[in-house]
Short mmCIF file of C-alpha atoms and ligand atoms in Angstrom, two decimals:
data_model
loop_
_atom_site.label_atom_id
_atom_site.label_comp_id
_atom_site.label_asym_id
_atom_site.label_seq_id
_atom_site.Cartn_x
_atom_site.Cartn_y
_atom_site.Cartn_z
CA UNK A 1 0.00 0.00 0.00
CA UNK A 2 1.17 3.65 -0.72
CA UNK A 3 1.71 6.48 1.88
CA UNK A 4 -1.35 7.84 2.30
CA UNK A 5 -0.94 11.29 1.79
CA UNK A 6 -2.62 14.59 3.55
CA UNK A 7 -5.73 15.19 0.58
CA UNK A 8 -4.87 19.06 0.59
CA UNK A 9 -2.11 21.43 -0.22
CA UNK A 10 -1.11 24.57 2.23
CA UNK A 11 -1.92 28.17 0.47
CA UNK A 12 -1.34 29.77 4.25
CA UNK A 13 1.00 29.60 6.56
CA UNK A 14 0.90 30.08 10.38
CA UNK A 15 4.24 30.14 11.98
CA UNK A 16 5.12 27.83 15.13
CA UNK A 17 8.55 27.55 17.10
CA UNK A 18 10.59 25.97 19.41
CA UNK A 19 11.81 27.76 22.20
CA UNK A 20 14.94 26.53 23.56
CA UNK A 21 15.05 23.78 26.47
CA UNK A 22 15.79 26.52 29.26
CA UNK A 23 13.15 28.84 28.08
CA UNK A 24 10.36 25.35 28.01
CA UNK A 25 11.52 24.66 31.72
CA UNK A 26 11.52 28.58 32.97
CA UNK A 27 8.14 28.59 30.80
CA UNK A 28 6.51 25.56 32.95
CA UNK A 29 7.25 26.77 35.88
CA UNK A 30 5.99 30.22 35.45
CA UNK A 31 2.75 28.29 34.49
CA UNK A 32 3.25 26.28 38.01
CA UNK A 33 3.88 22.86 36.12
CA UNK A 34 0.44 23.14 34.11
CA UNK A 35 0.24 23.39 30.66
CA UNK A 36 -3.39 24.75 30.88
CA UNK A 37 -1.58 27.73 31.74
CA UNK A 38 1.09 28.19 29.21
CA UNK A 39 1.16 30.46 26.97
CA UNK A 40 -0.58 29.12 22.99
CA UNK A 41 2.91 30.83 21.79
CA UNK A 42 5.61 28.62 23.76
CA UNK A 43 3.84 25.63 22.57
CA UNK A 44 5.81 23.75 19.00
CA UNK A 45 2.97 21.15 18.56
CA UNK A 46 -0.01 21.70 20.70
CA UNK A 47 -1.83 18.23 21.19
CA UNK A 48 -4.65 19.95 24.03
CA UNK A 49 -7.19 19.30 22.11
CA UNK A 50 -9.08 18.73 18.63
CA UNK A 51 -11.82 21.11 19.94
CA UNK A 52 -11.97 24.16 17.52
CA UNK A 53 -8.50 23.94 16.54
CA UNK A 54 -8.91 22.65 13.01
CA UNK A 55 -7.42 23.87 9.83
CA UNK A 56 -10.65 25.66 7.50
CA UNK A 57 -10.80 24.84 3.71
CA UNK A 58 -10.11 27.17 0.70
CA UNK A 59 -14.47 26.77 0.34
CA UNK A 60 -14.80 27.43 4.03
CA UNK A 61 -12.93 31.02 3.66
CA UNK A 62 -14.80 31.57 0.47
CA UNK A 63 -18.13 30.74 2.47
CA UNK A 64 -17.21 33.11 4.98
CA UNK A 65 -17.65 35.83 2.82
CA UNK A 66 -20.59 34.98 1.89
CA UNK A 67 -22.02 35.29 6.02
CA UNK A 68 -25.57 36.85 5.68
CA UNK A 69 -25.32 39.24 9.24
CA UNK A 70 -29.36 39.69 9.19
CA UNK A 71 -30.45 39.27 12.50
CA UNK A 72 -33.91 37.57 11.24
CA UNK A 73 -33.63 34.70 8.40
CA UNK A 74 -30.41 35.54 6.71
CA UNK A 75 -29.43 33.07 3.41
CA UNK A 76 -26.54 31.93 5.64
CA UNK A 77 -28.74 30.21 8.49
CA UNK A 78 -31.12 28.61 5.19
CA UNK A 79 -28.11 26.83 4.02
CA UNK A 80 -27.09 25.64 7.76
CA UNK A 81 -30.60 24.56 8.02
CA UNK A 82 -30.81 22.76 5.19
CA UNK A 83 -27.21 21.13 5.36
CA UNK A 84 -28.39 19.71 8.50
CA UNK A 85 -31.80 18.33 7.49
CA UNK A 86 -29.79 17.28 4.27
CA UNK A 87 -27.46 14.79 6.82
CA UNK A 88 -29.92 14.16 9.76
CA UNK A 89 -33.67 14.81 8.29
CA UNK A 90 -34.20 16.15 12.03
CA UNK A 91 -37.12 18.27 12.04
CA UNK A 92 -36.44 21.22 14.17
CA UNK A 93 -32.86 22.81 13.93
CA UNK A 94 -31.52 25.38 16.35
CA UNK A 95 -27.91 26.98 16.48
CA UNK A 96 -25.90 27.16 19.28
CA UNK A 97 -22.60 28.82 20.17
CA UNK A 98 -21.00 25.56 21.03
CA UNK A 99 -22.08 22.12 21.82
CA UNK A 100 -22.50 22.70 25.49
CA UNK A 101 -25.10 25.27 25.14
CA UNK A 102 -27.23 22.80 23.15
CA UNK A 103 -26.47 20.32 25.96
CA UNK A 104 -27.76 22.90 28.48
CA UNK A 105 -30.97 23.81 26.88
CA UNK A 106 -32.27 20.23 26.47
CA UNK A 107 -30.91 19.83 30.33
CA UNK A 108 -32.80 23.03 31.47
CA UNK A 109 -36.00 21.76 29.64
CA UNK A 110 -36.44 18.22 29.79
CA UNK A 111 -34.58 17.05 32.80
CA UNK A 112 -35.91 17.37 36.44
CA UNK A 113 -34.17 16.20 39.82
CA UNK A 114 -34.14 12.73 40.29
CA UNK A 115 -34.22 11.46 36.35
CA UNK A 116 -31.44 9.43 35.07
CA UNK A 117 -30.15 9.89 31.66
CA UNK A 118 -28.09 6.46 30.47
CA UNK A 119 -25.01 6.94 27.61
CA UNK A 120 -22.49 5.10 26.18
CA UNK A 121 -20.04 7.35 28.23
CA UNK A 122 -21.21 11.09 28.90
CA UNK A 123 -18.69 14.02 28.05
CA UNK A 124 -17.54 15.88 30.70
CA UNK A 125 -19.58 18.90 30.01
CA UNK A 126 -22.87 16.99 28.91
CA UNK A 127 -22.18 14.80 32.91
CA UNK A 128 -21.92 18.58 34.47
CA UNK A 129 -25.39 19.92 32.48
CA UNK A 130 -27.51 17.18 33.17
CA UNK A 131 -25.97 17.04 37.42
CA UNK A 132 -26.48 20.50 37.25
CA UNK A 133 -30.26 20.46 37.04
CA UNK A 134 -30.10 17.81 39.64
CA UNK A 135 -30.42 14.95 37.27
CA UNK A 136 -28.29 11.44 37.63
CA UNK A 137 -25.85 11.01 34.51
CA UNK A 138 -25.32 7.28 33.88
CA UNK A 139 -22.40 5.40 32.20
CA UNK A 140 -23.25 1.94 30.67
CA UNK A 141 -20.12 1.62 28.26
CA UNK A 142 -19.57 -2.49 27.33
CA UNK A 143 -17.07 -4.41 29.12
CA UNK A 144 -14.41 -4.25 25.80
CA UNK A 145 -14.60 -0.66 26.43
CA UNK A 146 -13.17 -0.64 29.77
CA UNK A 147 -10.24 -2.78 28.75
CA UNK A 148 -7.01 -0.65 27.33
CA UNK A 149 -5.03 -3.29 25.96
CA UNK A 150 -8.03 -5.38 24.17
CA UNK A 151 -7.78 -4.71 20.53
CA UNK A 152 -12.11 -4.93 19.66
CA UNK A 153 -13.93 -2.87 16.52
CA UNK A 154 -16.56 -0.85 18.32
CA UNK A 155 -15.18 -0.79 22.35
CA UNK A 156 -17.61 2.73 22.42
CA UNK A 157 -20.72 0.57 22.15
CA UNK A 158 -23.11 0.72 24.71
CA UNK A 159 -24.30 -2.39 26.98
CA UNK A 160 -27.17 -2.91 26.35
CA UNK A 161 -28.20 -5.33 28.47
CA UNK A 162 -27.44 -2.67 31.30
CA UNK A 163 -29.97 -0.41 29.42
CA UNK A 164 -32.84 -2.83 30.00
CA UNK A 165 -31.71 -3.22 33.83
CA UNK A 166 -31.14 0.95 33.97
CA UNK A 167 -34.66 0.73 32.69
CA UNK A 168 -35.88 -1.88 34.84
CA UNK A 169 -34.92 -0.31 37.84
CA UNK A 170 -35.57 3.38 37.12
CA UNK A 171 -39.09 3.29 35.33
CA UNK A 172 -39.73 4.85 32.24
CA UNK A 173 -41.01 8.05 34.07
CA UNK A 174 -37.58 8.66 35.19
CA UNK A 175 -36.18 8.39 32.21
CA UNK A 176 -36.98 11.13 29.62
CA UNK A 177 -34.49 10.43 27.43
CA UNK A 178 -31.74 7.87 26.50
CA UNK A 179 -28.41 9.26 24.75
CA UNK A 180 -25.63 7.72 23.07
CA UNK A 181 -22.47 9.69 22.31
CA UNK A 182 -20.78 9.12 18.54
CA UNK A 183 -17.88 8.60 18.71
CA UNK A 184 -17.00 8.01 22.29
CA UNK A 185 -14.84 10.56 23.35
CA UNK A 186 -14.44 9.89 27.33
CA UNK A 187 -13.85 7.06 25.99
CA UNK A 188 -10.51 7.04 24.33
CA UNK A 189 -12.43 8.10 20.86
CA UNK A 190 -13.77 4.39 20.35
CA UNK A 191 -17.04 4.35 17.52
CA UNK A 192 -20.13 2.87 18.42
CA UNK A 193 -21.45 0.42 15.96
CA UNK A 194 -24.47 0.89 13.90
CA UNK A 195 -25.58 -2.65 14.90
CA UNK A 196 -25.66 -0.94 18.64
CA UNK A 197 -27.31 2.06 17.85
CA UNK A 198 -29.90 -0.02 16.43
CA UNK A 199 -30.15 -2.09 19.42
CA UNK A 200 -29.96 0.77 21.89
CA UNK A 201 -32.74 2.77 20.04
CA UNK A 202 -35.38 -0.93 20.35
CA UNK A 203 -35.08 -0.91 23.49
CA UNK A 204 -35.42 2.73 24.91
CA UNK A 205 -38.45 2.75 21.62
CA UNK A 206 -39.92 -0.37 23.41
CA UNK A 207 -40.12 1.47 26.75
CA UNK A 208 -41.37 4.57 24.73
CA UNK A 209 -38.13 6.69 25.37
CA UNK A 210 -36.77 8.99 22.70
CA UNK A 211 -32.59 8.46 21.82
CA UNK A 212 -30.49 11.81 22.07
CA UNK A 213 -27.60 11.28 19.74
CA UNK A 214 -24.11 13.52 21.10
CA UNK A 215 -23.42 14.02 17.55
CA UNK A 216 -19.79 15.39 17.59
CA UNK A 217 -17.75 13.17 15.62
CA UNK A 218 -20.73 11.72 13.64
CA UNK A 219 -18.86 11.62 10.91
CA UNK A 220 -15.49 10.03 12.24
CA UNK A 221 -18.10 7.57 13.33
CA UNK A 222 -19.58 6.67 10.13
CA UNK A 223 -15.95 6.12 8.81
CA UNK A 224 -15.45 3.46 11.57
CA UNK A 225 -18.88 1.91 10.77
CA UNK A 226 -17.62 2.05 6.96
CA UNK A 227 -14.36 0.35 7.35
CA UNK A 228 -15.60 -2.07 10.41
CA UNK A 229 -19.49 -3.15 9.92
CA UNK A 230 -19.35 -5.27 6.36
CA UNK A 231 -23.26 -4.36 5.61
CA UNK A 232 -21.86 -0.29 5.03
CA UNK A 233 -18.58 -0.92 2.83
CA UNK A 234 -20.47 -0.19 -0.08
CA UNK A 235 -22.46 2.90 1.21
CA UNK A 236 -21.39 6.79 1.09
CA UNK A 237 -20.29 8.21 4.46
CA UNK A 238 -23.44 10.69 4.57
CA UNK A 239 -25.60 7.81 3.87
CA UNK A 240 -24.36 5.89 7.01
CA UNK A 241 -25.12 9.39 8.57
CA UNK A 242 -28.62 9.27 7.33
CA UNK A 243 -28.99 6.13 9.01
CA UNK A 244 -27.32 6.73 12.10
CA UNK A 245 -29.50 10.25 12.51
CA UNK A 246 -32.75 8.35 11.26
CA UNK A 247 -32.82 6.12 14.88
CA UNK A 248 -32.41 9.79 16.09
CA UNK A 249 -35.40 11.83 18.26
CA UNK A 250 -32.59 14.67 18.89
CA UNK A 251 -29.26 15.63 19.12
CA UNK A 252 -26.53 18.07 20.33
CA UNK A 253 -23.63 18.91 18.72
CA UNK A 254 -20.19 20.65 18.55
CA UNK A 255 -19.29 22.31 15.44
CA UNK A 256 -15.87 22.85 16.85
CA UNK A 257 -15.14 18.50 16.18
CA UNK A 258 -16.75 17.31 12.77
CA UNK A 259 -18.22 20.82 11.69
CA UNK A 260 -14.49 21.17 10.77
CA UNK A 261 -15.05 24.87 12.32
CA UNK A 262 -13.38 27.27 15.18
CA UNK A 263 -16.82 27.94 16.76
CA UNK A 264 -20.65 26.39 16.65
CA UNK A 265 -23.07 23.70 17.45
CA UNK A 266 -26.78 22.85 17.26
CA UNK A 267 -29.39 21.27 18.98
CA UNK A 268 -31.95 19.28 16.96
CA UNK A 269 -35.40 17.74 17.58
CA UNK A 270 -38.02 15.83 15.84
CA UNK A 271 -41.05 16.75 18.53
CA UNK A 272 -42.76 19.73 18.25
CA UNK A 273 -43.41 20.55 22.22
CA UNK A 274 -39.69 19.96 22.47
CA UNK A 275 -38.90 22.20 19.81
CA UNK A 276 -40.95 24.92 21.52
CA UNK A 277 -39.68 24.90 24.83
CA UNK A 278 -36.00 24.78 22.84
CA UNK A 279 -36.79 27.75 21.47
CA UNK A 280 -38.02 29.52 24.43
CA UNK A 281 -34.77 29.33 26.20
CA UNK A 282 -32.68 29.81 23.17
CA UNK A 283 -33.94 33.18 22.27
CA UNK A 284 -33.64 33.95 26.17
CA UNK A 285 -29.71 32.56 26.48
CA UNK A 286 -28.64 32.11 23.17
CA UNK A 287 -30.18 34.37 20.58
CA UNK A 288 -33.11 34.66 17.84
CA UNK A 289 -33.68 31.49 16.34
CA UNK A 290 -31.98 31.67 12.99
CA UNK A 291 -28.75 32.87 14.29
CA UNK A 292 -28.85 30.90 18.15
CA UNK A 293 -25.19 33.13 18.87
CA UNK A 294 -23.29 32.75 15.98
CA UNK A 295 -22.80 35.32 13.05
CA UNK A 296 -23.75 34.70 9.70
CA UNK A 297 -20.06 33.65 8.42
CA UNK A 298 -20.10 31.09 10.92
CA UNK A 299 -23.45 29.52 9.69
CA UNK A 300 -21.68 29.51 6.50
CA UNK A 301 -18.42 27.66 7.18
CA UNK A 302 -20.25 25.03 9.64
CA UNK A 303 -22.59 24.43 6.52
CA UNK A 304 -19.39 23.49 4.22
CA UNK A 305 -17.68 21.72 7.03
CA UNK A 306 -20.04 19.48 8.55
CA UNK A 307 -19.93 17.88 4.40
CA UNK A 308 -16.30 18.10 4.20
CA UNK A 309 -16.06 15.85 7.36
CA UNK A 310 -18.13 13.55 5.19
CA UNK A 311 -15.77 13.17 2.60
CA UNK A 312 -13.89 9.43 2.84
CA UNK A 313 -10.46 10.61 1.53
CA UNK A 314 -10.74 13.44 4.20
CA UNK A 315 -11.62 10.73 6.65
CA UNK A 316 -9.23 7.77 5.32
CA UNK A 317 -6.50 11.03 6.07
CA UNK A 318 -7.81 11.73 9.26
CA UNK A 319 -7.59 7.82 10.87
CA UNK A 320 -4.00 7.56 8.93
CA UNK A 321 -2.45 9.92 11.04
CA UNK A 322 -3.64 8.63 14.07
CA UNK A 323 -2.70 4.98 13.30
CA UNK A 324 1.01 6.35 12.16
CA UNK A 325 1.43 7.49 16.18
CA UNK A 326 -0.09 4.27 17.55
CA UNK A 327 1.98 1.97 15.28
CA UNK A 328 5.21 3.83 15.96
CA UNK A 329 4.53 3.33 19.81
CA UNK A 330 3.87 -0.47 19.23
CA UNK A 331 7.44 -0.68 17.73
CA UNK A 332 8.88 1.28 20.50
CA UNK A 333 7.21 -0.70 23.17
CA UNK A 334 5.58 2.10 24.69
CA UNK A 335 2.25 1.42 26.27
CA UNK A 336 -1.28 2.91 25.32
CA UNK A 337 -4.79 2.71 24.66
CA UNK A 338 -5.89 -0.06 21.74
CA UNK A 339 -6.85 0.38 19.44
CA UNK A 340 -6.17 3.88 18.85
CA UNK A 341 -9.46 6.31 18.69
CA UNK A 342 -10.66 8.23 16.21
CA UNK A 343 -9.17 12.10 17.06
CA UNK A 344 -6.16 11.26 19.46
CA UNK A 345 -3.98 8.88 20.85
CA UNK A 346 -3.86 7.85 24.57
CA UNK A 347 -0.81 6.96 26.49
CA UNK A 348 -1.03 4.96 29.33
CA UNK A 349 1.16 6.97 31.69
CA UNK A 350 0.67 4.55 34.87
CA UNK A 351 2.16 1.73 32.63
CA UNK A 352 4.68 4.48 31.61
CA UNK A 353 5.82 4.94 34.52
CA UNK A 354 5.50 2.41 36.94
CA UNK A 355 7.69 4.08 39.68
CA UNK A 356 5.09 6.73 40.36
CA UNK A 357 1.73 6.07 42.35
CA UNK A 358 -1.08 6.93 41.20
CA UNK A 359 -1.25 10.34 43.25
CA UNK A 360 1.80 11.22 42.36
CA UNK A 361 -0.22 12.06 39.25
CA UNK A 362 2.37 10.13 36.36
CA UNK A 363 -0.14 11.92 33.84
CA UNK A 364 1.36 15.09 34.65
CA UNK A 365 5.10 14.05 34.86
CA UNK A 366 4.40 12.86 31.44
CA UNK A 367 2.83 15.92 29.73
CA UNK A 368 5.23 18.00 31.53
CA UNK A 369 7.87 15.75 30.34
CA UNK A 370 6.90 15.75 26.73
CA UNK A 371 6.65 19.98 26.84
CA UNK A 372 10.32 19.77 28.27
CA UNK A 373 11.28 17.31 25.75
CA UNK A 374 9.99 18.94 22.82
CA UNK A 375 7.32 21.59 23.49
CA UNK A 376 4.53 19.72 22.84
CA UNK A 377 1.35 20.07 24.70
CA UNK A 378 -0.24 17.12 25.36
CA UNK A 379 -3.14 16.77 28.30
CA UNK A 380 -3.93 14.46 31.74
CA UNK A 381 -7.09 12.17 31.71
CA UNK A 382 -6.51 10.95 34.85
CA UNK A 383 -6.65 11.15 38.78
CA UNK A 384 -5.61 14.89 38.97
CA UNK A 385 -8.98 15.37 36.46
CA UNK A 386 -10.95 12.53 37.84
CA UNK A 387 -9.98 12.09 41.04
CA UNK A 388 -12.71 11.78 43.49
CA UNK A 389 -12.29 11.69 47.62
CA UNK A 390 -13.91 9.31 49.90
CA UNK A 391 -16.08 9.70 52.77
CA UNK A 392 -13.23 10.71 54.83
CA UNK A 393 -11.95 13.24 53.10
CA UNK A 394 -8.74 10.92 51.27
CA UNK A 395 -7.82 11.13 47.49
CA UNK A 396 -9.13 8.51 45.96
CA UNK A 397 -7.06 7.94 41.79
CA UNK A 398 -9.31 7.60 39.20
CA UNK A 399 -9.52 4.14 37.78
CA UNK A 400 -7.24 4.69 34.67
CA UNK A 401 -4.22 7.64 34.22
CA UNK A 402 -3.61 8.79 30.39
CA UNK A 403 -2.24 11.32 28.68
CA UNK A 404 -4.21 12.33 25.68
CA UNK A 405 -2.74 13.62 22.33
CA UNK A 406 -5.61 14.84 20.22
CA UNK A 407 -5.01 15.71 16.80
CA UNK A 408 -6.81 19.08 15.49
CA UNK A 409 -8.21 18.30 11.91
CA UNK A 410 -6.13 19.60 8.95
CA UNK A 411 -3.27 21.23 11.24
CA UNK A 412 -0.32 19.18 11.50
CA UNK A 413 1.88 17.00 8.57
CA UNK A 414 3.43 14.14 8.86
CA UNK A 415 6.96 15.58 9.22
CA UNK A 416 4.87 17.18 12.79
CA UNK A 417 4.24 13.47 14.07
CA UNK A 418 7.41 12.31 13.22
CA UNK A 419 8.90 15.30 15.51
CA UNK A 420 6.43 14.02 18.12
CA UNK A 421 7.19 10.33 17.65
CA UNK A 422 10.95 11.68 18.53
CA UNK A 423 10.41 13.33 21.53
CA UNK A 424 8.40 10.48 22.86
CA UNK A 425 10.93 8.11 22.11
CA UNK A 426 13.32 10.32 23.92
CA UNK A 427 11.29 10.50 26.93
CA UNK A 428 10.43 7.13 27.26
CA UNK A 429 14.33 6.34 26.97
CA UNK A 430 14.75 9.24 30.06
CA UNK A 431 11.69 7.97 32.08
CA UNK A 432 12.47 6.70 34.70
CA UNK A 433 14.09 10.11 35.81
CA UNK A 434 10.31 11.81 35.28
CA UNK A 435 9.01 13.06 38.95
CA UNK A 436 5.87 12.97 40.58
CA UNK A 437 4.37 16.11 41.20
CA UNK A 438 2.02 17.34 44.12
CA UNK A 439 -0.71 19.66 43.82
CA UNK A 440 0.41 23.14 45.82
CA UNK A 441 -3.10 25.21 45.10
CA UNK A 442 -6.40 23.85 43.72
CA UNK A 443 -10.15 25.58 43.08
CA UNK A 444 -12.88 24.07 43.97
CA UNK A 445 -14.64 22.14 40.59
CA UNK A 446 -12.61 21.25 37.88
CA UNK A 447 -9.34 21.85 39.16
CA UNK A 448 -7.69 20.62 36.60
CA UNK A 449 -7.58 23.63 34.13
CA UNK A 450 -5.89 26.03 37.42
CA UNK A 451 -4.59 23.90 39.79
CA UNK A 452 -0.28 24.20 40.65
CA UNK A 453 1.58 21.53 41.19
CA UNK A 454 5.18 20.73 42.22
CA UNK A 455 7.50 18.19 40.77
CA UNK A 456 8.74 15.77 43.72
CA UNK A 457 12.58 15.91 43.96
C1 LIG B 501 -16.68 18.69 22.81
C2 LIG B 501 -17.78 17.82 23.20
C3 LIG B 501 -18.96 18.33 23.77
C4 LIG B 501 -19.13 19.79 24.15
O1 LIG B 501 -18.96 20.66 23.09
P1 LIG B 501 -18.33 22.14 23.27
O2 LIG B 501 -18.43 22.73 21.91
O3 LIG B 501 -16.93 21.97 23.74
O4 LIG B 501 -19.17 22.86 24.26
C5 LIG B 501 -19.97 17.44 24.06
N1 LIG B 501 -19.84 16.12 23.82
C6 LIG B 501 -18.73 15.59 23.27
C7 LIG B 501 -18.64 14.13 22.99
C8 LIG B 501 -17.66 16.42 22.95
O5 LIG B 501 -16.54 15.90 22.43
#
């Protein structure tokens, strides 16, 4: 087989350097050892996240000058309307500024204390929404999904045998909706298999309970479902889409994953009362209906990305890169997540380094080894995000400790990830030197983005 190559040439250039080695190290610990708080600008490759840091097309910058600003009904919301209906034929479409906001409407509106809303694994911000409103946010990923090292297709799936028993137990009334997040980010980026959307939308349609699809990587999804599910080799990536969005009675999404844009989302709905009561509150938080806090230009590029995402050499691109990483680790020996997901790469930094306990947080002697190494940027999912404490107060690690590299879409070559594949090697040669680290000040919620910490000398 040939290299496969990146399906795009580079008309515009954005410069990135290295600082030296001293200036990385006096950088880091200005930020007090945590690269949330580094500057964008001291950062070579920056692996943070694939979150609204993707490359836009020639046709997206042409589309942008095309934005419509008219508060009411502009051309620029029609064709993000009708791109949408085009890939989902969802009834009822409603911008957002980001996927969150989307999440936070249908929270606000359908959710009361006490429900329970089941998902293959819930994003962070979609777990905080629905606790927020009092609600219980339920993880029922399958048992392949829980296992790093087990090389399995579809390890996002849900279980859907703990569905029924969620069910079971709960009551229908508790339940107002079911959701099932595509692809499964918490999840180390593993797709969900059309063969378990189908059985996860019988049984919540049994019990009368409409599906919620988290649609952000819908289309990295139907790629997987392409390559992996033998009834779909032959069919278009929108058309497994169609399908996929067809078991649909809503969904959220972020424009900033597989709308291929810097800013967006939408919330969707097939159910007229729904649609109303979205409305309501997206006039009051978001904006008038058509625009839902976004400007016209950025109707227009989401329109234009959410197809490009759709295109298969875009997509055969996309999964090549992240394959080159994970089978230059296998060679190396190093240890992480398998198979590798669908936007990043997760290394397994307990395994890494085995000298460090758990709460001496080896996720962040990694990443902060990596930005010493080579200035990449690379972030913990692990106990210093996860961590929870027990009823007497004591730290309790979260069950796994990785260090994600996510890949922004259209950004980086492959001369990039051979840089990176360098500076990994070299730390994994250097690691059993890496410290612990200790956490010296930490807020309240979601410490992870401000907390300091101190290596362990
Ligand atoms: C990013 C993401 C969200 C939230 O979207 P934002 O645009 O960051 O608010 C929700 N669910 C999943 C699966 C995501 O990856």
């Amino acid at each position: 087989m040939k290299t496969v190559i990146e399906p795009f040439r580079i008309k515009m250039t954005e410069p990135i350097t290295l600082i030296s080695r001293e200036q990385r190290i006096e950088a880091l610990a200005k930020a007090h050892h945590n690269v949330f708080l580094l500057d964008a600008e001291d950062c070579c490759i920056d692996l943070l996240t694939d979150s609204g840091t993707g490359a836009m097309s020639a046709q997206q910058w042409a589309a942008l000058m095309l934005g419509d600003e008219s508060y009411a009904g502009s051309r620029s919301w029609k064709k993000f309307e009708s791109t949408i209906k085009e890939i989902t034929s969802i009834k009822h479409v409603f911008p957002t500024h980001q996927g969150r906001a989307a999440e936070n409407i249908l929270a606000q509106t359908r959710l009361r204390p006490g429900d329970v809303i089941p998902n293959n694994s819930h994003f962070d911000t979609t777990r905080a929404n629905i606790e927020f409103v009092g609600a219980i946010a339920l993880d029922l990923i399958c048992a392949e999904g829980l296992d790093t090292g087990l090389i399995a297709p579809f390890k996002g799936n849900m279980d859907v045998e703990k569905l029924e028993q969620c069910i079971a137990e709960h009551g229908r009334e508790k339940i107002p909706f079911g959701m099932i997040t595509v692809t499964n980010n918490t999840g180390g980026g593993q797709p969900v298999s059309m063969a378990n959307i189908r059985a996860v939308k019988a049984v919540l349609q049994k019990h009368d309970i409409p599906l919620v699809i988290d649609a952000c990587r819908f289309a990295e999804n139907a790629y997987f479902i392409h390559e992996n599910e033998p009834e779909f080799q032959d069919k278009t990536l929108l058309e497994i889409a169609q399908e996929m969005f067809s078991y649909a009675d809503a969904a959220t999404m972020s424009c900033k994953k597989d709308g291929l844009a810097n800013i967006g989302g939408f919330l969707i709905c097939n159910n007229d009362k729904w649609a109303e009561e979205f409305k309501n509150l997206l006039i009051l938080r978001e904006g008038f209906p058509t625009y839902g806090g976004l400007a016209g230009r950025d109707l227009e590029v989401i329109a234009v990305g959410l197809k490009e995402a759709l295109d298969y050499d875009y997509q055969v691109y996309r999964h090549a890169t992240v394959t080159y990483l994970g089978d230059r680790l296998e060679k190396m020996g190093v240890p992480y997540v398998k198979p590798v997901g669908g936007h990043a790469v997760f290394l397994d930094s307990r395994a890494f380094l085995p000298h460090l306990a758990p709460l001496q947080y080896p996720g962040i002697g990694l990443v902060n080894a990596l930005y010493v190494e080579g200035g990449v940027r690379s972030v913990e999912l692990g106990s210093v995000m996860f961590g929870k404490r027990d009823a007497d107060g004591n730290e309790v690690p979260a069950p796994l400790d990785l260090v994600r590299l996510a890949f922004p879409r259209r950004v980086y070559t492959q001369s990039h990830f051979d840089f990176l594949v360098e500076i990994i090697s070299e730390v994994w040669q250097n690691r059993d030197k890496i410290p612990g680290h200790k956490i010296t000040y930490q807020p309240e919620f979601l410490r992870h983005f401000t907390c300091h910490f101190q290596p362990m000398k």
